[in-house]
XYZ file of N, CA, C and O in Angstrom:
492
model
N 10.283 -1.359 -16.581
C 10.846 -2.029 -15.422
C 9.970 -1.732 -14.201
O 9.585 -0.595 -13.968
N 9.689 -2.766 -13.435
C 8.828 -2.625 -12.266
C 9.564 -1.876 -11.158
O 10.749 -2.071 -10.934
N 8.814 -1.015 -10.473
C 9.358 -0.379 -9.270
C 8.307 -0.463 -8.167
O 7.154 -0.759 -8.422
N 8.752 -0.212 -6.946
C 7.890 -0.359 -5.775
C 7.609 0.975 -5.085
O 7.206 0.997 -3.932
N 7.787 2.077 -5.776
C 7.652 3.395 -5.149
C 6.273 3.577 -4.520
O 6.158 3.902 -3.340
N 5.222 3.389 -5.289
C 3.870 3.580 -4.770
C 3.544 2.633 -3.633
O 3.001 3.034 -2.598
N 3.889 1.371 -3.808
C 3.655 0.371 -2.772
C 4.423 0.718 -1.497
O 3.910 0.592 -0.389
N 5.657 1.195 -1.667
C 6.479 1.535 -0.507
C 5.981 2.789 0.206
O 6.051 2.875 1.429
N 5.456 3.753 -0.527
C 4.869 4.933 0.124
C 3.650 4.503 0.932
O 3.477 4.917 2.081
N 2.834 3.639 0.349
C 1.668 3.127 1.081
C 2.118 2.395 2.340
O 1.564 2.589 3.423
N 3.148 1.571 2.220
C 3.676 0.832 3.371
C 4.205 1.791 4.438
O 3.924 1.616 5.625
N 4.966 2.804 4.028
C 5.524 3.752 5.004
C 4.406 4.492 5.740
O 4.511 4.716 6.946
N 3.349 4.848 5.019
C 2.204 5.499 5.676
C 1.586 4.570 6.712
O 1.393 4.960 7.864
N 1.288 3.348 6.303
C 0.631 2.398 7.206
C 1.525 2.019 8.382
O 1.076 1.969 9.518
N 2.791 1.781 8.095
C 3.721 1.339 9.134
C 3.991 2.432 10.174
O 4.322 2.132 11.312
N 3.838 3.685 9.760
C 4.092 4.808 10.663
C 2.801 5.498 11.095
O 2.840 6.609 11.624
N 1.658 4.842 10.846
C 0.342 5.345 11.253
C 0.103 6.775 10.751
O -0.348 7.636 11.491
N 0.427 6.986 9.465
C 0.247 8.300 8.847
C -0.792 8.211 7.742
O -0.819 7.243 6.980
N -1.627 9.229 7.650
C -2.511 9.326 6.494
C -1.652 9.816 5.328
O -0.527 10.290 5.517
N -2.195 9.722 4.128
C -1.457 10.247 2.975
C -1.250 11.750 3.117
O -0.213 12.273 2.714
N -2.221 12.422 3.722
C -2.114 13.859 3.957
C -0.953 14.156 4.914
O -0.147 15.060 4.662
N -0.858 13.404 6.003
C 0.220 13.602 6.981
C 1.579 13.262 6.368
O 2.561 13.974 6.592
N 1.619 12.183 5.595
C 2.863 11.802 4.927
C 3.302 12.919 3.983
O 4.459 13.330 3.993
N 2.364 13.410 3.182
C 2.680 14.480 2.239
C 3.173 15.736 2.926
O 4.107 16.388 2.453
N 2.562 16.080 4.053
C 2.955 17.288 4.783
C 4.414 17.221 5.228
O 5.109 18.241 5.256
N 4.893 16.024 5.549
C 6.289 15.852 5.974
C 7.260 16.235 4.859
O 8.396 16.608 5.123
N 6.797 16.109 3.612
C 7.685 16.324 2.473
C 7.209 17.439 1.538
O 7.666 17.549 0.406
N 6.284 18.258 2.036
C 5.792 19.385 1.252
C 4.942 18.972 0.065
O 4.959 19.636 -0.973
N 4.169 17.891 0.216
C 3.334 17.381 -0.865
C 1.865 17.413 -0.467
O 1.536 17.246 0.699
N 0.996 17.592 -1.445
C -0.441 17.522 -1.194
C -0.885 16.067 -1.176
O -0.268 15.201 -1.793
N -1.985 15.809 -0.454
C -2.537 14.448 -0.359
C -2.807 13.880 -1.744
O -2.520 12.714 -2.011
N -3.348 14.701 -2.623
C -3.686 14.215 -3.965
C -2.440 13.780 -4.735
O -2.478 12.813 -5.497
N -1.327 14.467 -4.506
C -0.074 14.099 -5.166
C 0.418 12.762 -4.618
O 0.831 11.884 -5.374
N 0.367 12.609 -3.292
C 0.774 11.339 -2.679
C -0.102 10.213 -3.229
O 0.394 9.126 -3.540
N -1.387 10.467 -3.401
C -2.297 9.472 -3.960
C -1.897 9.032 -5.358
O -2.000 7.850 -5.694
N -1.423 9.971 -6.177
C -0.975 9.596 -7.530
C 0.275 8.725 -7.466
O 0.452 7.843 -8.298
N 1.116 8.959 -6.460
C 2.302 8.112 -6.284
C 1.884 6.706 -5.873
O 2.383 5.722 -6.409
N 0.978 6.623 -4.906
C 0.535 5.320 -4.394
C -0.113 4.498 -5.505
O 0.090 3.291 -5.602
N -0.883 5.162 -6.366
C -1.561 4.457 -7.462
C -0.647 4.215 -8.665
O -1.050 3.564 -9.631
N 0.574 4.731 -8.633
C 1.517 4.518 -9.732
C 1.243 5.376 -10.948
O 1.750 5.103 -12.033
N 0.452 6.434 -10.767
C 0.137 7.335 -11.874
C 1.325 8.248 -12.172
O 1.613 8.579 -13.312
N 2.008 8.654 -11.113
C 3.211 9.468 -11.263
C 4.206 9.080 -10.179
O 3.887 8.295 -9.285
N 5.393 9.635 -10.282
C 6.449 9.314 -9.333
C 7.042 10.591 -8.755
O 7.071 11.628 -9.425
N 7.548 10.520 -7.525
C 8.145 11.712 -6.925
C 9.430 12.104 -7.646
O 10.099 11.263 -8.247
N 9.761 13.376 -7.533
C 11.045 13.847 -8.040
C 12.150 13.213 -7.206
O 11.932 12.811 -6.063
N 13.335 13.147 -7.782
C 14.472 12.539 -7.092
C 14.714 13.206 -5.738
O 14.961 12.526 -4.740
N 14.574 14.524 -5.683
C 14.811 15.241 -4.424
C 13.832 14.795 -3.336
O 14.185 14.663 -2.174
N 12.589 14.560 -3.725
C 11.576 14.104 -2.771
C 11.908 12.684 -2.317
O 11.842 12.366 -1.131
N 12.299 11.832 -3.259
C 12.668 10.464 -2.889
C 13.864 10.467 -1.941
O 13.912 9.675 -0.992
N 14.807 11.367 -2.174
C 15.963 11.462 -1.273
C 15.526 11.853 0.134
O 16.020 11.299 1.122
N 14.584 12.783 0.240
C 14.080 13.194 1.558
C 13.367 12.036 2.248
O 13.545 11.819 3.452
N 12.558 11.305 1.493
C 11.850 10.157 2.055
C 12.858 9.123 2.558
O 12.738 8.607 3.676
N 13.850 8.838 1.746
C 14.863 7.850 2.119
C 15.640 8.293 3.357
O 15.912 7.478 4.245
N 15.949 9.572 3.425
C 16.670 10.068 4.598
C 15.796 9.948 5.847
O 16.254 9.504 6.905
N 14.529 10.313 5.735
C 13.603 10.254 6.872
C 13.446 8.830 7.407
O 13.357 8.613 8.610
N 13.409 7.856 6.504
C 13.146 6.479 6.910
C 14.385 5.577 6.830
O 14.272 4.356 6.880
N 15.541 6.199 6.707
C 16.819 5.475 6.719
C 16.850 4.367 5.662
O 17.126 3.205 5.969
N 16.547 4.750 4.434
C 16.536 3.819 3.309
C 17.518 4.291 2.251
O 17.831 5.482 2.183
N 17.959 3.370 1.416
C 18.708 3.774 0.230
C 17.696 3.990 -0.889
O 16.573 3.459 -0.835
N 18.073 4.747 -1.900
C 17.185 4.923 -3.056
C 16.894 3.575 -3.703
O 15.768 3.323 -4.136
N 17.891 2.709 -3.752
C 17.696 1.385 -4.341
C 16.626 0.608 -3.582
O 15.743 0.006 -4.191
N 16.687 0.611 -2.255
C 15.665 -0.084 -1.461
C 14.291 0.502 -1.733
O 13.316 -0.230 -1.932
N 14.199 1.829 -1.714
C 12.920 2.509 -1.883
C 12.295 2.225 -3.247
O 11.089 2.025 -3.362
N 13.123 2.184 -4.269
C 12.614 2.019 -5.625
C 12.447 0.550 -6.014
O 11.436 0.170 -6.601
N 13.399 -0.291 -5.660
C 13.467 -1.638 -6.214
C 13.084 -2.779 -5.284
O 13.112 -3.929 -5.701
N 12.749 -2.478 -4.033
C 12.390 -3.548 -3.105
C 11.034 -3.269 -2.471
O 10.712 -2.131 -2.179
N 10.263 -4.320 -2.243
C 9.006 -4.210 -1.519
C 9.368 -4.154 -0.036
O 9.793 -5.158 0.545
N 9.258 -2.981 0.574
C 9.677 -2.795 1.964
C 8.883 -3.669 2.926
O 9.406 -4.128 3.937
N 7.615 -3.893 2.624
C 6.799 -4.763 3.470
C 7.430 -6.149 3.535
O 7.648 -6.697 4.610
N 7.726 -6.711 2.371
C 8.303 -8.047 2.331
C 9.710 -8.053 2.927
O 10.074 -8.978 3.650
N 10.476 -7.018 2.644
C 11.847 -6.933 3.170
C 11.829 -6.934 4.694
O 12.613 -7.637 5.338
N 10.932 -6.161 5.286
C 10.867 -6.072 6.744
C 10.282 -7.323 7.384
O 10.421 -7.529 8.589
N 9.626 -8.152 6.595
C 9.123 -9.436 7.097
C 10.131 -10.553 6.844
O 9.882 -11.701 7.176
N 11.276 -10.226 6.242
C 12.308 -11.225 5.995
C 12.176 -11.948 4.668
O 12.833 -12.951 4.436
N 11.328 -11.429 3.774
C 11.142 -12.051 2.479
C 12.023 -11.377 1.445
O 12.287 -10.185 1.512
N 12.447 -12.140 0.461
C 13.208 -11.591 -0.646
C 12.234 -11.053 -1.680
O 11.030 -11.289 -1.602
N 12.749 -10.374 -2.695
C 11.870 -9.861 -3.750
C 11.235 -11.000 -4.539
O 10.231 -10.818 -5.204
N 11.792 -12.216 -4.428
C 11.202 -13.375 -5.096
C 10.056 -13.968 -4.295
O 9.422 -14.923 -4.711
N 9.795 -13.410 -3.089
C 8.679 -13.882 -2.287
C 9.019 -15.072 -1.413
O 8.160 -15.854 -1.057
N 10.286 -15.227 -1.088
C 10.692 -16.334 -0.240
C 11.368 -15.813 1.015
O 11.948 -14.734 1.024
N 11.293 -16.600 2.073
C 11.922 -16.238 3.341
C 13.358 -16.719 3.315
O 13.627 -17.844 2.919
N 14.270 -15.858 3.751
C 15.656 -16.269 3.859
C 15.939 -16.634 5.295
O 15.833 -15.812 6.187
N 16.245 -17.881 5.539
C 16.542 -18.344 6.884
C 17.597 -19.427 6.817
O 17.577 -20.264 5.915
N 18.503 -19.410 7.763
C 19.539 -20.431 7.795
C 18.948 -21.771 8.203
O 19.317 -22.815 7.686
N 17.994 -21.773 9.125
C 17.465 -23.000 9.693
C 16.269 -23.572 8.950
O 15.902 -24.711 9.174
N 15.626 -22.780 8.104
C 14.411 -23.242 7.448
C 14.561 -23.175 5.935
O 15.256 -22.317 5.414
N 13.893 -24.059 5.218
C 13.902 -23.961 3.760
C 13.105 -22.740 3.319
O 12.341 -22.172 4.103
N 13.295 -22.332 2.070
C 12.570 -21.180 1.564
C 11.071 -21.455 1.580
O 10.619 -22.529 1.199
N 10.297 -20.478 2.048
C 8.850 -20.610 2.158
C 8.196 -19.545 1.293
O 8.549 -18.377 1.409
N 7.253 -19.913 0.418
C 6.631 -18.898 -0.435
C 5.747 -17.947 0.371
O 5.159 -18.324 1.370
N 5.695 -16.698 -0.071
C 4.832 -15.678 0.541
C 3.540 -15.643 -0.262
O 3.566 -15.469 -1.469
N 2.427 -15.859 0.401
C 1.142 -15.859 -0.269
C 0.447 -14.523 -0.073
O 0.539 -13.911 0.983
N -0.267 -14.081 -1.106
C -1.004 -12.815 -1.032
C -1.985 -12.821 0.124
O -2.165 -11.822 0.788
N -2.611 -13.961 0.386
C -3.595 -14.017 1.460
C -2.954 -13.713 2.810
O -3.565 -13.077 3.668
N -1.711 -14.141 2.996
C -0.989 -13.841 4.243
C -0.747 -12.343 4.362
O -0.967 -11.754 5.420
N -0.331 -11.739 3.271
C -0.081 -10.300 3.271
C -1.381 -9.541 3.534
O -1.405 -8.614 4.337
N -2.459 -9.960 2.882
C -3.755 -9.310 3.080
C -4.231 -9.443 4.523
O -4.753 -8.498 5.102
N -4.024 -10.621 5.111
C -4.436 -10.846 6.506
C -3.654 -9.934 7.443
O -4.223 -9.359 8.377
N -2.358 -9.782 7.190
C -1.547 -8.904 8.033
C -1.981 -7.443 7.894
O -2.050 -6.707 8.878
N -2.302 -7.039 6.674
C -2.762 -5.661 6.457
C -4.108 -5.422 7.144
O -4.335 -4.352 7.709
N -4.996 -6.418 7.143
C -6.282 -6.292 7.849
C -6.053 -6.180 9.347
O -6.732 -5.416 10.029
N -5.089 -6.931 9.858
C -4.757 -6.855 11.282
C -4.261 -5.460 11.635
O -4.661 -4.891 12.657
N -3.426 -4.904 10.795
C -2.915 -3.547 11.026
C -4.062 -2.550 11.036
O -4.130 -1.676 11.903
N -4.986 -2.680 10.090
C -6.140 -1.774 10.041
C -6.978 -1.891 11.311
O -7.412 -0.892 11.874
N -7.185 -3.110 11.772
C -7.964 -3.323 12.995
C -7.261 -2.701 14.191
O -7.897 -2.090 15.066
N -5.938 -2.820 14.226
C -5.168 -2.227 15.316
C -5.243 -0.702 15.279
O -5.335 -0.056 16.318
N -5.227 -0.136 14.085
C -5.368 1.321 13.947
C -6.723 1.777 14.490
O -6.812 2.799 15.167
N -7.776 1.026 14.173
C -9.118 1.367 14.654
C -9.186 1.270 16.180
O -9.792 2.119 16.835
N -8.542 0.257 16.728
C -8.502 0.104 18.190
C -7.772 1.271 18.829
O -8.226 1.827 19.839
N -6.659 1.665 18.246
C -5.895 2.801 18.763
C -6.731 4.076 18.709
O -6.759 4.857 19.657
N -7.435 4.282 17.595
C -8.281 5.475 17.464
C -9.378 5.478 18.528
O -9.652 6.516 19.148
N -9.985 4.317 18.780
C -11.031 4.223 19.804
C -10.452 4.496 21.190
O -11.079 5.166 22.022
N -9.252 3.999 21.438
C -8.601 4.240 22.733
C -8.294 5.722 22.931
O -8.443 6.244 24.037
N -7.887 6.385 21.851
C -7.600 7.821 21.938
C -8.866 8.593 22.306
O -8.822 9.507 23.120
N -9.984 8.216 21.716
C -11.260 8.872 22.025
C -11.618 8.644 23.489
O -12.022 9.576 24.193
N -11.442 7.417 23.953
C -11.724 7.096 25.360
C -10.837 7.915 26.291
O -11.315 8.484 27.279
N -9.572 8.006 25.979
C -8.640 8.776 26.796
C -9.025 10.247 26.815
O -9.058 10.881 27.876
N -9.338 10.799 25.640
C -9.759 12.209 25.581
C -11.013 12.443 26.401
O -11.123 13.450 27.103
N -11.959 11.512 26.334
C -13.199 11.640 27.112
C -12.904 11.613 28.594
O -13.440 12.420 29.365
N -12.054 10.710 29.027
C -11.688 10.606 30.430
C -10.934 11.841 30.915
O -11.121 12.292 32.063
N -10.108 12.403 30.076
C -9.344 13.591 30.444
C -10.240 14.826 30.590
O -9.923 15.745 31.343
N -11.334 14.838 29.878
C -12.260 15.986 29.946
C -13.093 15.961 31.216
O -13.653 16.952 31.600
N -13.188 14.814 31.874
C -14.002 14.704 33.089
C -13.281 15.234 34.289
O -12.201 15.364 34.503
């Protein structure tokens, strides 16, 4: 049965501007362990999943069985948008990839701004 644990951990890291190392530190995990979760090689213990769910206000069902990225964009697990005023619209991978690239670009901009601020503060 398909689950979204690894994908959702990756999403939580990206959405909260955390590296896998920082995410792991919040829950007493090493970066390499978080990496195995993201790649679907292994899964967290139930206790760890409970801590993650509590931290991010999720149910275990949401964390395990739903793509949080799509859920937060208003898409169902079938890849369609639920809207009263609009017909169902399919979610395309290219749209998701474009949004993820935008997030990465924004992270880089934020990092550059932090460097600029630190430089200005040192003067």
